[in-house]
Coordinates of N, CA, C and O in Angstrom, one line a residue:
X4 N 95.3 77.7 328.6 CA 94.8 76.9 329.7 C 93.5 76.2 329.4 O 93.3 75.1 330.0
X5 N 92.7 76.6 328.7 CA 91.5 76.2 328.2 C 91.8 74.3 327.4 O 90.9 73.4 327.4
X6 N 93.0 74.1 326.8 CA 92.6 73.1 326.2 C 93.1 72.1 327.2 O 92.7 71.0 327.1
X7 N 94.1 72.4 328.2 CA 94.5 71.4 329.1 C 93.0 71.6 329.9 O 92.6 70.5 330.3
X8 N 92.3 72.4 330.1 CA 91.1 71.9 331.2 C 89.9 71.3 330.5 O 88.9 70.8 331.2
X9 N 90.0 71.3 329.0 CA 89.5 70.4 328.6 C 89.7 68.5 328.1 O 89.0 67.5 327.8
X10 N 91.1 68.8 328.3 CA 91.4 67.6 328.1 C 91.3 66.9 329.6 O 91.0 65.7 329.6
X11 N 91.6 67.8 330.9 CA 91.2 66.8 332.2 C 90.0 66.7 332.0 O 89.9 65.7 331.4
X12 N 89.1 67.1 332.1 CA 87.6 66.8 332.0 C 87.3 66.0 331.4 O 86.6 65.1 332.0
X13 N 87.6 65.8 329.7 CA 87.1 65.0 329.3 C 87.9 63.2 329.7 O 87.1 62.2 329.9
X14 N 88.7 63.1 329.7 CA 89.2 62.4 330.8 C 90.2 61.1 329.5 O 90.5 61.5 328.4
X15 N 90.3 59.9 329.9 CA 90.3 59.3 328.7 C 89.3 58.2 327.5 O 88.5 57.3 327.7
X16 N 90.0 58.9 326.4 CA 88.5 58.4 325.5 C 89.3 57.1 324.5 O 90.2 57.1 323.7
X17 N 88.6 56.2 324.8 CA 88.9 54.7 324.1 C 87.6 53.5 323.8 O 86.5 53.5 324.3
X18 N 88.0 52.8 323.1 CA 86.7 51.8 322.5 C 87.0 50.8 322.8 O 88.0 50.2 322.5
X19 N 85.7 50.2 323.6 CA 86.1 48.7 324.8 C 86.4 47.7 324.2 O 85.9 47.5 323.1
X20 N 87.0 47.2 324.6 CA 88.3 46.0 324.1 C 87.0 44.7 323.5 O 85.9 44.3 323.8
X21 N 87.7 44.6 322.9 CA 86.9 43.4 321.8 C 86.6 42.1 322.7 O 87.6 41.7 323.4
X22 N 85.5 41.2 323.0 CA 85.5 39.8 323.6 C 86.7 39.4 323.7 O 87.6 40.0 323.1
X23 N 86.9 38.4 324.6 CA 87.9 37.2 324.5 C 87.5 36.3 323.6 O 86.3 36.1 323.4
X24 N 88.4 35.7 322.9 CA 88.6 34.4 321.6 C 87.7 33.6 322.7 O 87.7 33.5 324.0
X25 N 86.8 32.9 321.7 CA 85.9 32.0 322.0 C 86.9 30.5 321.7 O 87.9 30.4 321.0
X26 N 86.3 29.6 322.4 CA 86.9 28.0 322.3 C 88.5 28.0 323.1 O 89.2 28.9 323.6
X27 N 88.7 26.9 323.2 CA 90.0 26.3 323.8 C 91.0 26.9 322.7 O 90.6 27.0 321.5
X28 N 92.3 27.2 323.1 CA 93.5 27.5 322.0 C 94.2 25.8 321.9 O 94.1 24.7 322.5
X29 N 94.8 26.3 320.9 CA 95.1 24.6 320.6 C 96.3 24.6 321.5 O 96.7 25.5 322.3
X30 N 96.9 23.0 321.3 CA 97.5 22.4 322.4 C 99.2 23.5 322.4 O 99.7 24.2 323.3
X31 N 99.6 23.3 320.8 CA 100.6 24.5 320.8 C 100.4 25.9 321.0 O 101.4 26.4 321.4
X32 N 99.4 26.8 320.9 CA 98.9 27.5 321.6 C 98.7 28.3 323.2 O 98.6 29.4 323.7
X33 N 98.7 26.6 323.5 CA 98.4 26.9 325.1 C 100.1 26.8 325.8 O 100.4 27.6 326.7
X34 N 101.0 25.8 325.4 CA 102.0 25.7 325.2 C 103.0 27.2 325.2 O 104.1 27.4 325.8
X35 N 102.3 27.9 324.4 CA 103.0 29.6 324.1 C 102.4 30.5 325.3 O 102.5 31.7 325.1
X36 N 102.0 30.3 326.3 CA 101.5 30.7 327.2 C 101.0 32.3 327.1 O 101.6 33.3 327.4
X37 N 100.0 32.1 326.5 CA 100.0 34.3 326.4 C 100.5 34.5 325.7 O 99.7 35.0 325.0
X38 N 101.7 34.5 325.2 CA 102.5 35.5 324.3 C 103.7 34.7 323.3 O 104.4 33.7 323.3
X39 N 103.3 35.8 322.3 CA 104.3 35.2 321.0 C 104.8 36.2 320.4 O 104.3 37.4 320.3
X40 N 106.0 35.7 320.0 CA 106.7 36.3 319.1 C 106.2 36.1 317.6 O 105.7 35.1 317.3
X41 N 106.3 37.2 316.6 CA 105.2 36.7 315.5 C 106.6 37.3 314.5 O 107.3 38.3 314.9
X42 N 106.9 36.4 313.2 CA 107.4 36.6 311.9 C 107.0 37.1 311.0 O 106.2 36.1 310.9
X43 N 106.8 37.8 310.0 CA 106.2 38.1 308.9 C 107.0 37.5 307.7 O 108.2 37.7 307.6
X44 N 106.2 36.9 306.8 CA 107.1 36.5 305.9 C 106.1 36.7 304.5 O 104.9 36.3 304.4
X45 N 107.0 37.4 303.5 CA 106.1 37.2 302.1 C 106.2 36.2 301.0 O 106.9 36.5 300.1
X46 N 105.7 35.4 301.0 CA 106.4 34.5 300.2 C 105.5 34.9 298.6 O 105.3 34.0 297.9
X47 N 105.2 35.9 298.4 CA 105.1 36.4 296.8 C 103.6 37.3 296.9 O 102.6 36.8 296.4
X48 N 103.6 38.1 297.3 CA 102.4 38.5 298.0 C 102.2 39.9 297.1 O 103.2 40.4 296.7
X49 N 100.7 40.6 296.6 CA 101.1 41.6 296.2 C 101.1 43.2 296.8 O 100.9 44.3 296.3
X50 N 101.5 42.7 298.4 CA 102.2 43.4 299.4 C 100.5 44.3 300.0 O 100.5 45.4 300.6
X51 N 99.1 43.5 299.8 CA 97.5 43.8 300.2 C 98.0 43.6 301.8 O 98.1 44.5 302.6
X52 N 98.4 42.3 302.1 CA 98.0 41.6 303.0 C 99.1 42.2 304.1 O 98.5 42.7 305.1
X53 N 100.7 42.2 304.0 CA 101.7 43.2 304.7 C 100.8 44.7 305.2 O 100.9 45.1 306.3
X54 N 100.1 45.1 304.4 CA 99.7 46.4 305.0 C 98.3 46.5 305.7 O 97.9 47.5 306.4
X55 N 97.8 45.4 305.6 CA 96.6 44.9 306.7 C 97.5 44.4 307.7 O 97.4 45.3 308.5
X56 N 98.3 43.7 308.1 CA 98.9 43.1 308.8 C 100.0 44.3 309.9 O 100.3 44.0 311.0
X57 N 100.5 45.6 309.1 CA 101.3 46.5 309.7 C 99.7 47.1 310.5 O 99.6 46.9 311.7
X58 N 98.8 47.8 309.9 CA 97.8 48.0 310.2 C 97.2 47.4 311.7 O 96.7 48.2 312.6
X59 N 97.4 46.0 311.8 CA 96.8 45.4 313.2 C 97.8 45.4 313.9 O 97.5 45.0 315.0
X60 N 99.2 45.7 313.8 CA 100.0 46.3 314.9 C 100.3 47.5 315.0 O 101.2 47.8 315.8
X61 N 99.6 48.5 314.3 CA 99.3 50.3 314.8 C 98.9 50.5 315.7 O 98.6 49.5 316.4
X62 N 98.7 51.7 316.3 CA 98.0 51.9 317.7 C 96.8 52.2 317.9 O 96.4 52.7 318.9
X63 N 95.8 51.7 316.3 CA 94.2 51.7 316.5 C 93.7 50.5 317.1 O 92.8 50.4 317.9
X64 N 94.7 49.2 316.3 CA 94.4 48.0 316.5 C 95.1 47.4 317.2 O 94.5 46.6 318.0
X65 N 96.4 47.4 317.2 CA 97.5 47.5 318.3 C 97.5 46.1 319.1 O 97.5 46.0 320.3
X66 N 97.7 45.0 318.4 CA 97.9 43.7 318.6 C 98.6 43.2 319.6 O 98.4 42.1 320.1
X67 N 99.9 44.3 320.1 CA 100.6 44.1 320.9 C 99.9 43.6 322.5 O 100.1 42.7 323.4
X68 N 99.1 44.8 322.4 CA 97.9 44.4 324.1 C 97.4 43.4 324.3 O 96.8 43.1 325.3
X69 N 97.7 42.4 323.0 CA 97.0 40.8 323.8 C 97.9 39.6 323.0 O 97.8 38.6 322.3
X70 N 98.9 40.2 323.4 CA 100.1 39.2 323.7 C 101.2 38.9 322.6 O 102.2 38.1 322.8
X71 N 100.8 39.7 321.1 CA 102.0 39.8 319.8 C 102.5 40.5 319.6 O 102.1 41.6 319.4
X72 N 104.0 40.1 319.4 CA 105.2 41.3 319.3 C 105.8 40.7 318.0 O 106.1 39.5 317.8
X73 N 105.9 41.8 317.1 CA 106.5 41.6 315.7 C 107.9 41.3 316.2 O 108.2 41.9 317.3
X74 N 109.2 40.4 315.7 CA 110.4 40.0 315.6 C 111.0 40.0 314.1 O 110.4 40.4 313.2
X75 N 112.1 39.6 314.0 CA 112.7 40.0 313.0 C 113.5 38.7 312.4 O 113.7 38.7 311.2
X76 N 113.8 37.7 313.3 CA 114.7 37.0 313.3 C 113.4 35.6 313.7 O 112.5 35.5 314.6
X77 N 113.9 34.7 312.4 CA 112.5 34.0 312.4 C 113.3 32.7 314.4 O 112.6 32.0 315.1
X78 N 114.3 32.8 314.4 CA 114.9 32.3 315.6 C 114.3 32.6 316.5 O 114.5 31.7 317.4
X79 N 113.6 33.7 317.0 CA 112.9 34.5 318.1 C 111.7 34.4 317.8 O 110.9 34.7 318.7
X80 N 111.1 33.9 316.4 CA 109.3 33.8 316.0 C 109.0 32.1 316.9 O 109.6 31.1 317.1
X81 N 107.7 32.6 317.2 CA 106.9 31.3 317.7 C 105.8 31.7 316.9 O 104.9 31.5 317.7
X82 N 105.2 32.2 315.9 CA 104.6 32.5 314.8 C 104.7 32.8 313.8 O 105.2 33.9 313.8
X83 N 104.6 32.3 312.5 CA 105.1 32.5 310.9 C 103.3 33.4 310.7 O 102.3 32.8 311.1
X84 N 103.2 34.5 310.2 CA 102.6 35.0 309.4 C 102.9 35.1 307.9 O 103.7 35.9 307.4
X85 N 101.9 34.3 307.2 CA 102.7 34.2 305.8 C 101.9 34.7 305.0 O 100.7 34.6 305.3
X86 N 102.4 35.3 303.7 CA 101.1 36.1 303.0 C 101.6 36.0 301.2 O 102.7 36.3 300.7
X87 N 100.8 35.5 300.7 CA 100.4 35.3 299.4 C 101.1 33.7 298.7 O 101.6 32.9 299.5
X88 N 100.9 33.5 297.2 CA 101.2 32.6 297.0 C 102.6 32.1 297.2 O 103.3 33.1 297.3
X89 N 103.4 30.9 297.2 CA 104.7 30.8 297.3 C 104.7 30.4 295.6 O 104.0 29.8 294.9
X90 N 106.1 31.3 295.5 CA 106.5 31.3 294.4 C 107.8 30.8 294.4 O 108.6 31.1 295.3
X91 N 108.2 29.8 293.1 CA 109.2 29.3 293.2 C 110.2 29.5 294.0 O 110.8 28.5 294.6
X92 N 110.7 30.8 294.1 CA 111.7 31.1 294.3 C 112.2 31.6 296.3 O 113.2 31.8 297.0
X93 N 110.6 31.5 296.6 CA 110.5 31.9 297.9 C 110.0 30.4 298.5 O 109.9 30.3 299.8
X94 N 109.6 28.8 297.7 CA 109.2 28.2 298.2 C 110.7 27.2 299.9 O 110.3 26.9 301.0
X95 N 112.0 27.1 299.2 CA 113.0 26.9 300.0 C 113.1 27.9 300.8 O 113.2 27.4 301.9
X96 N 113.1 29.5 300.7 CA 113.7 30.1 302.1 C 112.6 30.0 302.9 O 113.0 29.9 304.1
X97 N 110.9 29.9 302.7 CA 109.7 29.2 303.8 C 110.4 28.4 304.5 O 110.9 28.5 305.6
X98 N 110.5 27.1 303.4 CA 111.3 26.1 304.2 C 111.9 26.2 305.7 O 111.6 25.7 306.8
X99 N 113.0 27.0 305.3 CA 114.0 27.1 306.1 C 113.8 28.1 307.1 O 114.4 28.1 308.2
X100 N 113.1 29.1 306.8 CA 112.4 30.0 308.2 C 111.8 29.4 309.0 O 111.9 29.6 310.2
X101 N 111.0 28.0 308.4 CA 109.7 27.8 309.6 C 110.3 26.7 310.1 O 109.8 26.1 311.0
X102 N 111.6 26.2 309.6 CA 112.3 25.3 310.2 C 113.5 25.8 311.0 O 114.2 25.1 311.7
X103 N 113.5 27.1 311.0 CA 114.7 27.8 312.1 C 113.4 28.1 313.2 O 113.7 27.9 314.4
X104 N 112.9 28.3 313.1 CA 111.8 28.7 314.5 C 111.5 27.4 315.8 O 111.2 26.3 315.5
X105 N 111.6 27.6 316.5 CA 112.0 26.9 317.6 C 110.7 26.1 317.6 O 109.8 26.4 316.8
X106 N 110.8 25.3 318.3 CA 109.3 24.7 319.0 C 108.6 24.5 320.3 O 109.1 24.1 321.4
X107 N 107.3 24.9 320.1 CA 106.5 24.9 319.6 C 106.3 26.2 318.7 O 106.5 27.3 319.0
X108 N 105.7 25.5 317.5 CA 105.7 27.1 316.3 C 104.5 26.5 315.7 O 104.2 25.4 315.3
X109 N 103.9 28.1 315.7 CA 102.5 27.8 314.7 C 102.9 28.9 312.8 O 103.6 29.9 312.6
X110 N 102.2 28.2 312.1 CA 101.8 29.2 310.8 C 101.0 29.1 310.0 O 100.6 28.2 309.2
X111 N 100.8 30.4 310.4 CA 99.6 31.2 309.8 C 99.4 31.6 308.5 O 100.1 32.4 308.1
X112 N 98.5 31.1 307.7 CA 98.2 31.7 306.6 C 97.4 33.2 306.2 O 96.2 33.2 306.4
X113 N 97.8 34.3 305.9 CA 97.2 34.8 305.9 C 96.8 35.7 304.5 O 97.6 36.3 303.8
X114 N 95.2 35.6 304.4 CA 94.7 36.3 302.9 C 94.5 35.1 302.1 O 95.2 34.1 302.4
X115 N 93.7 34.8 301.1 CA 93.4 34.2 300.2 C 94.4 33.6 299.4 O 94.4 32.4 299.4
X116 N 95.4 34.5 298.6 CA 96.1 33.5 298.0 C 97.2 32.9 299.1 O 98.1 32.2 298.6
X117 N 97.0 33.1 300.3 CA 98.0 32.1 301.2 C 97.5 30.8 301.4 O 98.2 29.8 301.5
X118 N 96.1 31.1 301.5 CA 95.2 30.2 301.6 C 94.8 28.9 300.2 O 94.3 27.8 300.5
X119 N 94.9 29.3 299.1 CA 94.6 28.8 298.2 C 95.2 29.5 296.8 O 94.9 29.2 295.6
X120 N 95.9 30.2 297.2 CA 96.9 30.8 295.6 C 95.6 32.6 295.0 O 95.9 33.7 294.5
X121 N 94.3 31.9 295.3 CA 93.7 33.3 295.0 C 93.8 33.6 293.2 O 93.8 32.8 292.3
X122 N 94.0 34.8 293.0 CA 94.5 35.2 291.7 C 95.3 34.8 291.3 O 95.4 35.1 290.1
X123 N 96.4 34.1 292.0 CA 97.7 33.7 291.2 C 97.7 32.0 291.0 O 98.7 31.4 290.6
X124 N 96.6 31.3 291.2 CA 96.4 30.1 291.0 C 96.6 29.9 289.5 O 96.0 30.6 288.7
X125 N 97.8 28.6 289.2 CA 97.7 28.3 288.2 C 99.2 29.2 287.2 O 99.7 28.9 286.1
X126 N 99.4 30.1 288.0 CA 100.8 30.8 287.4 C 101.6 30.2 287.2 O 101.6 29.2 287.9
X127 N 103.0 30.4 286.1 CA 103.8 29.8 285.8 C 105.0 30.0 286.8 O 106.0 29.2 286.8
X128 N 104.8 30.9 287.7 CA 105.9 31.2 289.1 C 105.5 30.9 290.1 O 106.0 31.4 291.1
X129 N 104.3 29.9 290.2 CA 103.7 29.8 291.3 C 104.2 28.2 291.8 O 104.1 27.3 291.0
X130 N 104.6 28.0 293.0 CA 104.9 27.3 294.3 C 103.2 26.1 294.2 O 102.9 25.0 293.6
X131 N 102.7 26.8 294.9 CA 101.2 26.7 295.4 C 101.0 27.4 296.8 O 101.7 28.3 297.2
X132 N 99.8 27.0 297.5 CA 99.7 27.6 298.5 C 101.1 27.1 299.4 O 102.1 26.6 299.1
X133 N 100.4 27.9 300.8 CA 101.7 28.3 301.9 C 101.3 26.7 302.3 O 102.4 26.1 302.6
X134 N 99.9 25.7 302.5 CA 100.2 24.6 303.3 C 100.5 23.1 302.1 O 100.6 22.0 302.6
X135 N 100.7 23.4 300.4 CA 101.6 23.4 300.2 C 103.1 22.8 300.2 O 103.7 21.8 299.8
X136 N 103.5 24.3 301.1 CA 105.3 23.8 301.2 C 105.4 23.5 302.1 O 106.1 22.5 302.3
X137 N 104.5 24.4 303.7 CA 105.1 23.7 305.0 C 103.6 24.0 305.8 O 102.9 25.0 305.5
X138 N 103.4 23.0 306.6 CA 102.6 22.7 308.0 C 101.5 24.0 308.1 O 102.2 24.9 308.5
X139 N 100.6 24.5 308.0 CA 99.5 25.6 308.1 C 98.6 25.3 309.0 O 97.8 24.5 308.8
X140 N 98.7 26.1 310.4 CA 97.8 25.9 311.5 C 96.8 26.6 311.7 O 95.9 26.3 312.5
X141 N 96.9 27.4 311.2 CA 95.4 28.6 311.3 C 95.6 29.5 309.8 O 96.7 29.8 309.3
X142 N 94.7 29.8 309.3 CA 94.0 30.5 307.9 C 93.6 31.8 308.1 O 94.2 32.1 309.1
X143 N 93.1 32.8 307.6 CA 93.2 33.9 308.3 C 92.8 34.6 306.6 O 93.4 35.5 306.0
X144 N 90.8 33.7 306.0 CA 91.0 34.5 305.4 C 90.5 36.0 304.7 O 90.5 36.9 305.5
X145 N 90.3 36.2 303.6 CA 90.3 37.6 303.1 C 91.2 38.3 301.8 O 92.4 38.1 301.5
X146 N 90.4 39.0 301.0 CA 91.8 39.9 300.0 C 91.8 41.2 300.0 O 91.3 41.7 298.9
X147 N 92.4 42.1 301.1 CA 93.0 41.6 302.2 C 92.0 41.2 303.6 O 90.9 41.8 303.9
X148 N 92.6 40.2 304.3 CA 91.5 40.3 305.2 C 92.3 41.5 306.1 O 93.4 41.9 306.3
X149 N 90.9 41.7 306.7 CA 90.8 43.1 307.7 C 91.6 42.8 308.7 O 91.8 41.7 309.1
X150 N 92.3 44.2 309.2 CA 93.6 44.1 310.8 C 92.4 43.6 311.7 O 93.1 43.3 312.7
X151 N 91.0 43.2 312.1 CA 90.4 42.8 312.8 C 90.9 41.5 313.3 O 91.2 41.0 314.3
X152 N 90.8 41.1 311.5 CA 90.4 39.6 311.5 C 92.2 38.8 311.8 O 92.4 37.6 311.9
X153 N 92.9 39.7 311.9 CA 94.5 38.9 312.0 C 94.2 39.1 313.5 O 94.4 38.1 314.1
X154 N 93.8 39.9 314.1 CA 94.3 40.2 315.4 C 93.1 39.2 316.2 O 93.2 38.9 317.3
X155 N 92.1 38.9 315.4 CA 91.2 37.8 316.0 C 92.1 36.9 316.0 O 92.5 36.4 317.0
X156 N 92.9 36.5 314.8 CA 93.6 35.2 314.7 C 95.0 35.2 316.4 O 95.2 34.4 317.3
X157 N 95.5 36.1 316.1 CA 96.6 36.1 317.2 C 96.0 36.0 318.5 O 96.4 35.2 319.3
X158 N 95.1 36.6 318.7 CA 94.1 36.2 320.0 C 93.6 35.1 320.0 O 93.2 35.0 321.1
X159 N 93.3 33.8 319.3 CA 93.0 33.1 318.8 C 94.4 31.9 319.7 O 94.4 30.8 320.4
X160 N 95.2 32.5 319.4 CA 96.9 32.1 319.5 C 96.7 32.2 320.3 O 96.1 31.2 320.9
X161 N 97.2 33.7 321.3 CA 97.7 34.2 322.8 C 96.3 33.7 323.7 O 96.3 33.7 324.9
X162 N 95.5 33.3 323.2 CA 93.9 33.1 324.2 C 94.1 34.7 325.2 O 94.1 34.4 326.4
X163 N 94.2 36.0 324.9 CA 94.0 36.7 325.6 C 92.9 37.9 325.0 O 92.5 38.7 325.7

């Protein structure tokens, strides 16, 4: 009985929610009204940025409370999360993900070599960056950048 009368007492214990995203969300952004559906896609990644990214939808960082829900089916994404360099062989199925995604659709670059190839600039399997092959609306960077800095970005998105 002791540890339930310590747990009512101490009552609940949590860490105050981060600012609201500073500035206007962009026009596609505001368009998404609050909430998106988000894709993950790797187009040659050395799987840094995927575990930062699972990371800010855990229940420390927990992305979901201001308005992003992971999907599966890039048809249901109104966000491409994309991570590392595009490599040959992943530069066409990009293509065709971020061209199955409905509109309005934003994508995200996320981590350094999404951003600019990083360590893999200059490879003989290398694509180039993610903007590149297709359209890049927000950057997101870092190697890896922190579950902070993604879930700034999605808030960034959702304006919540």
């Amino acid at each position: 009985m002791g540890l339930l009368r310590k747990i009512r007492e101490t009552g609940r214990v949590a860490e105050p929610a981060p600012p609201r995203p500073q500035g206007e969300p962009s026009e596609k952004a505001r368009q998404l009204a609050g909430s998106v559906q988000v894709r993950c896609v790797d187009a040659g990644s050395c799987n840094g940025c995927e575990i930062e990214i699972a990371a800010a939808f855990n229940p420390v960082h927990d992305a979901e409370r201001y308005g992003a829900r992971l999907v599966a089916s890039p048809r249901h994404a109104d966000v491409a999360l994309v991570t590392g360099p595009v490599t040959r062989n992943m530069a066409e199925p990009l293509r065709r993900t971020v061209a199955a995604m409905p509109e309005p659709r934003l994508v995200i670059a996320v981590g350094d070599c999404a951003i600019d190839c990083g360590e893999f600039a200059g490879g003989y399997g290398v694509e180039g960056a993610v903007r590149d092959v297709v359209p890049v609306d927000l950057a997101v960077p870092g190697c890896p950048p922190e579950p902070e800095a993604i879930v700034a970005a999605l808030r960034g998105v959702t304006g919540r």
